[in-house]
Amino acid sequence: MRSSGRNNDSGRGSYRGAGGGASQPKAGGKRDEKQQRAGRPRPEERRYDVGGTGGPGGKDERGGTKGGGPKSGGSRGAAARGGAKGGPRTGAKSGPGAKGGPKGGPQRGRGQAPSRPREYDAQVEERNRARHNKPQIKTPKTFGDQEGERLQKVLARAGMGSRRACEELIDQARVEVNGQIVMEQGVRVDPEKDEIKVDGLTVATQSYLFFALNKPAGVVSTMEDPDGRQCLGDYVTNRETRLFHVGRLDTETEGIILLTNHGELAHRLTHPRYGVKKTYLAAIQGPLPRDLGKQLKDGIQLEDGYARADHFRVVENTGKNYLVEVTLHEGRKHIVRRMLSEAGFPVDKLVRTSFGPIALGDQKSGWLRRMTNTEVGMLMREVEL
């Protein structure tokens, strides 16, 4: 019985010792725990291989002893628990000692592409330049851009209407190109060389300007005046293109005068060969003889030769005041005033009411207007342009 008591006591002591060992660790327990932690790899030193290396004779990610290691799934879980937030990565450092390994060893993260030599980059750049700097191949006209512009586009730009309206003009056989009537759409023309007419009138397809001014009395018929007097240039100061006047009018004579930048047209309108007629209204004092018109048509002897009127008529008569119309094709200086004064009837007031087919109409004094395409066409036909 004593022996059993001793055994029981020893058993109780061993039980207490076991319990006490669990609740009160020995002094050397902390040292052993530190040693165990020292054997484990730190988070930055752990391997994140998905497959794991926990096989016979090797350590697993947890730093376990040799022997049968955990499965690959456990290895992944262990790495995920202690690893970085991004999870397992390929090409990570292997083993605790990989931190201080050689430079040529595997590095963390994705592997960087090897740098290409400069000679290779230079060859690539040369090939790209040679690809884009190929000589231009001259293709037939049927495959490339055709010469000239479409006829309806040229007419629309010249102010003959919209493109649709110009196409209708072509369908109505009202358009001519170099004397040939155009019957189909899409014909291409050269505005600089081809002669284009609509209803027999030439169309100004180039960048020409044509204006008609009702010149007031007292305005000098020049574009610039050195004496500072009011001149024709004062009415076109805001124009970028240089304009010049067609012919002249006396300073005290009113009426229509043309301004343009078409040099050939201006030259022909003033040349005696083409005989462009100008019409004037003159206020004179009567009474007038019946044969005054005949005298003017037959010719009046002036200092520089005979001057003949093409047409004469009395427009209005109020007592001794007469308003007469004189038409002539000459353009000598003061010719109307000199003819009537030589016949015995000095002119009180003179107004030019038309220049060729362009009439003054109801245009107010001092007003400048742009001529219509029809008027320009009539002018060109007058001088055979």
Tab-separated table of N, CA, C and O in Angstrom, residues 235-317:
chain	number	residue	atom	x	y	z
A	235	TYR	N	-12.527	105.918	-101.944
A	235	TYR	CA	-13.708	105.042	-101.885
A	235	TYR	C	-13.347	103.559	-101.837
A	235	TYR	O	-14.225	102.727	-101.628
A	236	VAL	N	-12.078	103.240	-102.049
A	236	VAL	CA	-11.658	101.835	-102.057
A	236	VAL	C	-10.440	101.634	-101.158
A	236	VAL	O	-9.595	100.778	-101.418
A	237	THR	N	-10.348	102.378	-100.071
A	237	THR	CA	-9.190	102.272	-99.183
A	237	THR	C	-9.162	100.939	-98.442
A	237	THR	O	-8.109	100.480	-98.026
A	238	ASN	N	-10.303	100.326	-98.230
A	238	ASN	CA	-10.347	99.076	-97.471
A	238	ASN	C	-10.180	97.845	-98.347
A	238	ASN	O	-10.409	96.727	-97.898
A	239	ARG	N	-9.782	98.006	-99.590
A	239	ARG	CA	-9.587	96.872	-100.494
A	239	ARG	C	-8.126	96.430	-100.451
A	239	ARG	O	-7.219	97.258	-100.531
A	240	GLU	N	-7.919	95.098	-100.280
A	240	GLU	CA	-6.555	94.577	-100.258
A	240	GLU	C	-5.959	94.558	-101.661
A	240	GLU	O	-4.764	94.772	-101.826
A	241	THR	N	-6.784	94.309	-102.680
A	241	THR	CA	-6.293	94.257	-104.056
A	241	THR	C	-6.232	95.664	-104.638
A	241	THR	O	-7.143	96.476	-104.441
A	242	ARG	N	-5.169	95.936	-105.357
A	242	ARG	CA	-5.011	97.253	-105.984
A	242	ARG	C	-5.979	97.375	-107.152
A	242	ARG	O	-6.024	96.531	-108.044
A	243	LEU	N	-6.759	98.433	-107.158
A	243	LEU	CA	-7.711	98.711	-108.227
A	243	LEU	C	-7.263	99.955	-108.989
A	243	LEU	O	-6.527	100.798	-108.468
A	244	PHE	N	-7.726	100.074	-110.211
A	244	PHE	CA	-7.461	101.278	-111.004
A	244	PHE	C	-8.719	101.605	-111.800
A	244	PHE	O	-9.541	100.743	-112.095
A	245	HIS	N	-8.850	102.872	-112.155
A	245	HIS	CA	-10.071	103.367	-112.797
A	245	HIS	C	-9.978	103.165	-114.303
A	245	HIS	O	-8.894	103.168	-114.900
A	246	VAL	N	-11.120	102.983	-114.920
A	246	VAL	CA	-11.222	102.808	-116.373
A	246	VAL	C	-11.605	104.164	-116.948
A	246	VAL	O	-12.752	104.614	-116.835
A	247	GLY	N	-10.660	104.835	-117.588
A	247	GLY	CA	-10.941	106.162	-118.124
A	247	GLY	C	-10.972	107.211	-117.023
A	247	GLY	O	-10.618	106.958	-115.867
A	248	ARG	N	-11.422	108.392	-117.410
A	248	ARG	CA	-11.459	109.519	-116.471
A	248	ARG	C	-12.752	110.301	-116.644
A	248	ARG	O	-13.418	110.223	-117.678
A	249	LEU	N	-13.042	111.072	-115.615
A	249	LEU	CA	-14.110	112.058	-115.655
A	249	LEU	C	-13.559	113.378	-115.132
A	249	LEU	O	-12.702	113.389	-114.231
A	250	ASP	N	-14.060	114.478	-115.686
A	250	ASP	CA	-13.628	115.782	-115.201
A	250	ASP	C	-13.976	115.925	-113.724
A	250	ASP	O	-14.890	115.278	-113.205
A	251	THR	N	-13.249	116.788	-113.059
A	251	THR	CA	-13.481	116.963	-111.624
A	251	THR	C	-14.913	117.393	-111.340
A	251	THR	O	-15.536	116.930	-110.376
A	252	GLU	N	-15.477	118.269	-112.192
A	252	GLU	CA	-16.835	118.754	-111.967
A	252	GLU	C	-17.890	117.887	-112.643
A	252	GLU	O	-19.082	118.195	-112.534
A	253	THR	N	-17.489	116.844	-113.327
A	253	THR	CA	-18.453	115.950	-113.982
A	253	THR	C	-18.799	114.792	-113.051
A	253	THR	O	-17.913	114.203	-112.420
A	254	GLU	N	-20.087	114.495	-112.984
A	254	GLU	CA	-20.562	113.397	-112.150
A	254	GLU	C	-20.833	112.173	-113.022
A	254	GLU	O	-20.763	112.229	-114.245
A	255	GLY	N	-21.164	111.064	-112.344
A	255	GLY	CA	-21.625	109.902	-113.079
A	255	GLY	C	-20.795	108.663	-112.855
A	255	GLY	O	-19.920	108.589	-111.975
A	256	ILE	N	-21.070	107.672	-113.684
A	256	ILE	CA	-20.496	106.346	-113.503
A	256	ILE	C	-19.061	106.300	-113.984
A	256	ILE	O	-18.718	106.856	-115.028
A	257	ILE	N	-18.222	105.634	-113.176
A	257	ILE	CA	-16.844	105.345	-113.541
A	257	ILE	C	-16.529	103.954	-113.014
A	257	ILE	O	-16.954	103.581	-111.907
A	258	LEU	N	-15.824	103.167	-113.792
A	258	LEU	CA	-15.554	101.774	-113.470
A	258	LEU	C	-14.193	101.639	-112.807
A	258	LEU	O	-13.231	102.328	-113.181
A	259	LEU	N	-14.116	100.710	-111.836
A	259	LEU	CA	-12.876	100.381	-111.139
A	259	LEU	C	-12.683	98.875	-111.214
A	259	LEU	O	-13.625	98.104	-110.986
A	260	THR	N	-11.463	98.446	-111.527
A	260	THR	CA	-11.207	97.020	-111.665
A	260	THR	C	-9.723	96.750	-111.477
A	260	THR	O	-8.899	97.685	-111.454
A	261	ASN	N	-9.375	95.458	-111.351
A	261	ASN	CA	-7.976	95.033	-111.357
A	261	ASN	C	-7.667	94.171	-112.582
A	261	ASN	O	-6.637	93.517	-112.635
A	262	HIS	N	-8.589	94.182	-113.548
A	262	HIS	CA	-8.413	93.430	-114.795
A	262	HIS	C	-7.765	94.376	-115.802
A	262	HIS	O	-8.437	95.190	-116.446
A	263	GLY	N	-6.465	94.271	-115.950
A	263	GLY	CA	-5.736	95.220	-116.782
A	263	GLY	C	-6.119	95.169	-118.246
A	263	GLY	O	-6.293	96.214	-118.890
A	264	GLU	N	-6.271	93.984	-118.806
A	264	GLU	CA	-6.597	93.867	-120.226
A	264	GLU	C	-7.978	94.430	-120.532
A	264	GLU	O	-8.182	95.104	-121.544
A	265	LEU	N	-8.922	94.152	-119.653
A	265	LEU	CA	-10.277	94.696	-119.866
A	265	LEU	C	-10.265	96.216	-119.809
A	265	LEU	O	-10.896	96.884	-120.640
A	266	ALA	N	-9.567	96.779	-118.828
A	266	ALA	CA	-9.515	98.236	-118.721
A	266	ALA	C	-8.853	98.857	-119.945
A	266	ALA	O	-9.281	99.912	-120.435
A	267	HIS	N	-7.815	98.211	-120.458
A	267	HIS	CA	-7.141	98.748	-121.647
A	267	HIS	C	-8.070	98.737	-122.860
A	267	HIS	O	-8.134	99.722	-123.617
A	268	ARG	N	-8.785	97.653	-123.060
A	268	ARG	CA	-9.648	97.571	-124.234
A	268	ARG	C	-10.853	98.508	-124.118
A	268	ARG	O	-11.339	99.024	-125.138
A	269	LEU	N	-11.356	98.714	-122.926
A	269	LEU	CA	-12.518	99.598	-122.771
A	269	LEU	C	-12.184	101.047	-123.129
A	269	LEU	O	-13.078	101.815	-123.526
A	270	THR	N	-10.947	101.432	-122.997
A	270	THR	CA	-10.548	102.813	-123.304
A	270	THR	C	-9.846	102.945	-124.656
A	270	THR	O	-9.531	104.080	-125.060
A	271	HIS	N	-9.640	101.843	-125.367
A	271	HIS	CA	-8.934	101.919	-126.645
A	271	HIS	C	-9.910	102.331	-127.751
A	271	HIS	O	-11.026	101.815	-127.838
A	272	PRO	N	-9.505	103.283	-128.627
A	272	PRO	CA	-10.416	103.729	-129.698
A	272	PRO	C	-10.796	102.620	-130.675
A	272	PRO	O	-11.836	102.718	-131.338
A	273	ARG	N	-10.001	101.589	-130.773
A	273	ARG	CA	-10.293	100.518	-131.719
A	273	ARG	C	-11.629	99.841	-131.424
A	273	ARG	O	-12.368	99.474	-132.359
A	274	TYR	N	-11.957	99.691	-130.155
A	274	TYR	CA	-13.185	98.968	-129.795
A	274	TYR	C	-14.388	99.903	-129.731
A	274	TYR	O	-15.522	99.436	-129.768
A	275	GLY	N	-14.163	101.188	-129.650
A	275	GLY	CA	-15.257	102.168	-129.742
A	275	GLY	C	-16.374	101.953	-128.742
A	275	GLY	O	-17.563	101.957	-129.116
A	276	VAL	N	-16.044	101.789	-127.478
A	276	VAL	CA	-17.080	101.624	-126.444
A	276	VAL	C	-17.794	102.963	-126.251
A	276	VAL	O	-17.156	104.000	-126.024
A	277	LYS	N	-19.095	102.945	-126.312
A	277	LYS	CA	-19.877	104.176	-126.259
A	277	LYS	C	-20.149	104.605	-124.821
A	277	LYS	O	-20.373	103.775	-123.948
A	278	LYS	N	-20.112	105.930	-124.641
A	278	LYS	CA	-20.448	106.531	-123.347
A	278	LYS	C	-21.579	107.534	-123.559
A	278	LYS	O	-21.584	108.261	-124.558
A	279	THR	N	-22.502	107.583	-122.625
A	279	THR	CA	-23.677	108.451	-122.734
A	279	THR	C	-23.651	109.486	-121.616
A	279	THR	O	-23.376	109.150	-120.455
A	280	TYR	N	-23.965	110.739	-121.975
A	280	TYR	CA	-23.934	111.850	-121.020
A	280	TYR	C	-25.264	112.603	-121.069
A	280	TYR	O	-25.901	112.687	-122.126
A	281	LEU	N	-25.612	113.179	-119.932
A	281	LEU	CA	-26.722	114.134	-119.846
A	281	LEU	C	-26.128	115.498	-119.536
A	281	LEU	O	-25.373	115.646	-118.558
A	282	ALA	N	-26.468	116.481	-120.356
A	282	ALA	CA	-25.911	117.826	-120.204
A	282	ALA	C	-27.037	118.834	-120.044
A	282	ALA	O	-28.052	118.784	-120.768
A	283	ALA	N	-26.872	119.713	-119.077
A	283	ALA	CA	-27.833	120.802	-118.855
A	283	ALA	C	-27.280	122.065	-119.510
A	283	ALA	O	-26.189	122.529	-119.161
A	284	ILE	N	-28.047	122.599	-120.486
A	284	ILE	CA	-27.622	123.778	-121.234
A	284	ILE	C	-28.771	124.775	-121.295
A	284	ILE	O	-29.915	124.437	-120.957
A	285	GLN	N	-28.452	125.967	-121.761
A	285	GLN	CA	-29.448	127.014	-121.913
A	285	GLN	C	-29.809	127.172	-123.398
A	285	GLN	O	-28.940	127.122	-124.256
A	286	GLY	N	-31.141	127.342	-123.663
A	286	GLY	CA	-31.635	127.465	-125.021
A	286	GLY	C	-31.888	128.923	-125.403
A	286	GLY	O	-31.425	129.821	-124.678
A	287	PRO	N	-32.638	129.114	-126.471
A	287	PRO	CA	-33.270	128.065	-127.283
A	287	PRO	C	-32.263	127.337	-128.181
A	287	PRO	O	-31.219	127.870	-128.515
A	288	LEU	N	-32.625	126.114	-128.545
A	288	LEU	CA	-31.754	125.275	-129.351
A	288	LEU	C	-32.234	125.256	-130.797
A	288	LEU	O	-33.434	125.175	-131.065
A	289	PRO	N	-31.338	125.345	-131.752
A	289	PRO	CA	-31.744	125.219	-133.162
A	289	PRO	C	-32.106	123.769	-133.473
A	289	PRO	O	-31.672	122.828	-132.803
A	290	ARG	N	-32.885	123.584	-134.507
A	290	ARG	CA	-33.337	122.244	-134.871
A	290	ARG	C	-32.202	121.356	-135.360
A	290	ARG	O	-32.272	120.143	-135.235
A	291	ASP	N	-31.194	121.980	-135.949
A	291	ASP	CA	-30.126	121.188	-136.546
A	291	ASP	C	-28.936	120.988	-135.616
A	291	ASP	O	-27.842	120.643	-136.061
A	292	LEU	N	-29.134	121.208	-134.297
A	292	LEU	CA	-28.013	121.027	-133.374
A	292	LEU	C	-27.547	119.577	-133.371
A	292	LEU	O	-26.352	119.302	-133.376
A	293	GLY	N	-28.480	118.663	-133.386
A	293	GLY	CA	-28.120	117.251	-133.412
A	293	GLY	C	-27.341	116.892	-134.665
A	293	GLY	O	-26.365	116.118	-134.614
A	294	LYS	N	-27.780	117.433	-135.833
A	294	LYS	CA	-27.087	117.150	-137.081
A	294	LYS	C	-25.652	117.691	-137.058
A	294	LYS	O	-24.736	117.054	-137.566
A	295	GLN	N	-25.502	118.874	-136.472
A	295	GLN	CA	-24.155	119.457	-136.388
A	295	GLN	C	-23.213	118.573	-135.561
A	295	GLN	O	-22.070	118.350	-135.950
A	296	LEU	N	-23.725	118.104	-134.428
A	296	LEU	CA	-22.886	117.267	-133.574
A	296	LEU	C	-22.549	115.932	-134.245
A	296	LEU	O	-21.438	115.406	-134.097
A	297	LYS	N	-23.500	115.343	-134.967
A	297	LYS	CA	-23.258	114.061	-135.635
A	297	LYS	C	-22.301	114.227	-136.820
A	297	LYS	O	-21.508	113.334	-137.105
A	298	ASP	N	-22.420	115.387	-137.517
A	298	ASP	CA	-21.520	115.611	-138.638
A	298	ASP	C	-20.095	115.893	-138.177
A	298	ASP	O	-19.142	115.599	-138.900
A	299	GLY	N	-19.967	116.435	-137.006
A	299	GLY	CA	-18.636	116.686	-136.454
A	299	GLY	C	-18.411	118.141	-136.151
A	299	GLY	O	-18.850	119.027	-136.899
A	300	ILE	N	-17.756	118.401	-135.048
A	300	ILE	CA	-17.406	119.752	-134.628
A	300	ILE	C	-15.888	119.876	-134.676
A	300	ILE	O	-15.160	119.012	-134.171
A	301	GLN	N	-15.442	120.957	-135.301
A	301	GLN	CA	-14.006	121.180	-135.399
A	301	GLN	C	-13.476	121.688	-134.061
A	301	GLN	O	-13.923	122.706	-133.542
A	302	LEU	N	-12.519	120.932	-133.486
A	302	LEU	CA	-11.887	121.313	-132.229
A	302	LEU	C	-10.403	121.558	-132.476
A	302	LEU	O	-9.895	121.381	-133.588
A	303	GLU	N	-9.715	121.952	-131.428
A	303	GLU	CA	-8.292	122.247	-131.570
A	303	GLU	C	-7.496	121.010	-131.955
A	303	GLU	O	-6.491	121.114	-132.671
A	304	ASP	N	-7.918	119.848	-131.475
A	304	ASP	CA	-7.184	118.616	-131.742
A	304	ASP	C	-7.884	117.742	-132.769
A	304	ASP	O	-7.695	116.526	-132.804
A	305	GLY	N	-8.735	118.326	-133.619
A	305	GLY	CA	-9.371	117.584	-134.683
A	305	GLY	C	-10.874	117.539	-134.546
A	305	GLY	O	-11.476	118.129	-133.632
A	306	TYR	N	-11.521	116.845	-135.478
A	306	TYR	CA	-12.977	116.741	-135.460
A	306	TYR	C	-13.415	115.789	-134.349
A	306	TYR	O	-12.755	114.774	-134.064
A	307	ALA	N	-14.583	116.126	-133.786
A	307	ALA	CA	-15.220	115.265	-132.781
A	307	ALA	C	-16.663	115.076	-133.200
A	307	ALA	O	-17.394	116.046	-133.443
A	308	ARG	N	-17.103	113.837	-133.299
A	308	ARG	CA	-18.451	113.520	-133.772
A	308	ARG	C	-19.217	112.772	-132.677
A	308	ARG	O	-18.654	111.927	-131.969
A	309	ALA	N	-20.488	113.088	-132.580
A	309	ALA	CA	-21.381	112.404	-131.647
A	309	ALA	C	-22.080	111.272	-132.369
A	309	ALA	O	-22.435	111.389	-133.548
A	310	ASP	N	-22.294	110.182	-131.683
A	310	ASP	CA	-23.007	109.050	-132.264
A	310	ASP	C	-24.526	109.200	-132.147
A	310	ASP	O	-25.271	108.653	-132.978
A	311	HIS	N	-24.960	109.939	-131.126
A	311	HIS	CA	-26.402	110.097	-130.926
A	311	HIS	C	-26.636	111.393	-130.149
A	311	HIS	O	-25.828	111.781	-129.293
A	312	PHE	N	-27.770	112.062	-130.467
A	312	PHE	CA	-28.153	113.279	-129.755
A	312	PHE	C	-29.673	113.349	-129.682
A	312	PHE	O	-30.355	113.057	-130.659
A	313	ARG	N	-30.188	113.741	-128.533
A	313	ARG	CA	-31.635	113.943	-128.377
A	313	ARG	C	-31.878	114.862	-127.194
A	313	ARG	O	-31.063	114.945	-126.262
A	314	VAL	N	-33.032	115.559	-127.267
A	314	VAL	CA	-33.455	116.427	-126.174
A	314	VAL	C	-34.307	115.608	-125.217
A	314	VAL	O	-35.330	115.039	-125.606
A	315	VAL	N	-33.917	115.557	-123.983
A	315	VAL	CA	-34.629	114.753	-122.980
A	315	VAL	C	-35.699	115.574	-122.300
A	315	VAL	O	-36.825	115.091	-122.088
A	316	GLU	N	-35.406	116.810	-121.952
A	316	GLU	CA	-36.348	117.637	-121.189
A	316	GLU	C	-36.143	119.098	-121.558
A	316	GLU	O	-35.019	119.536	-121.833
A	317	ASN	N	-37.247	119.859	-121.539
A	317	ASN	CA	-37.193	121.285	-121.873
A	317	ASN	C	-38.129	122.020	-120.939
A	317	ASN	O	-39.330	121.747	-120.909
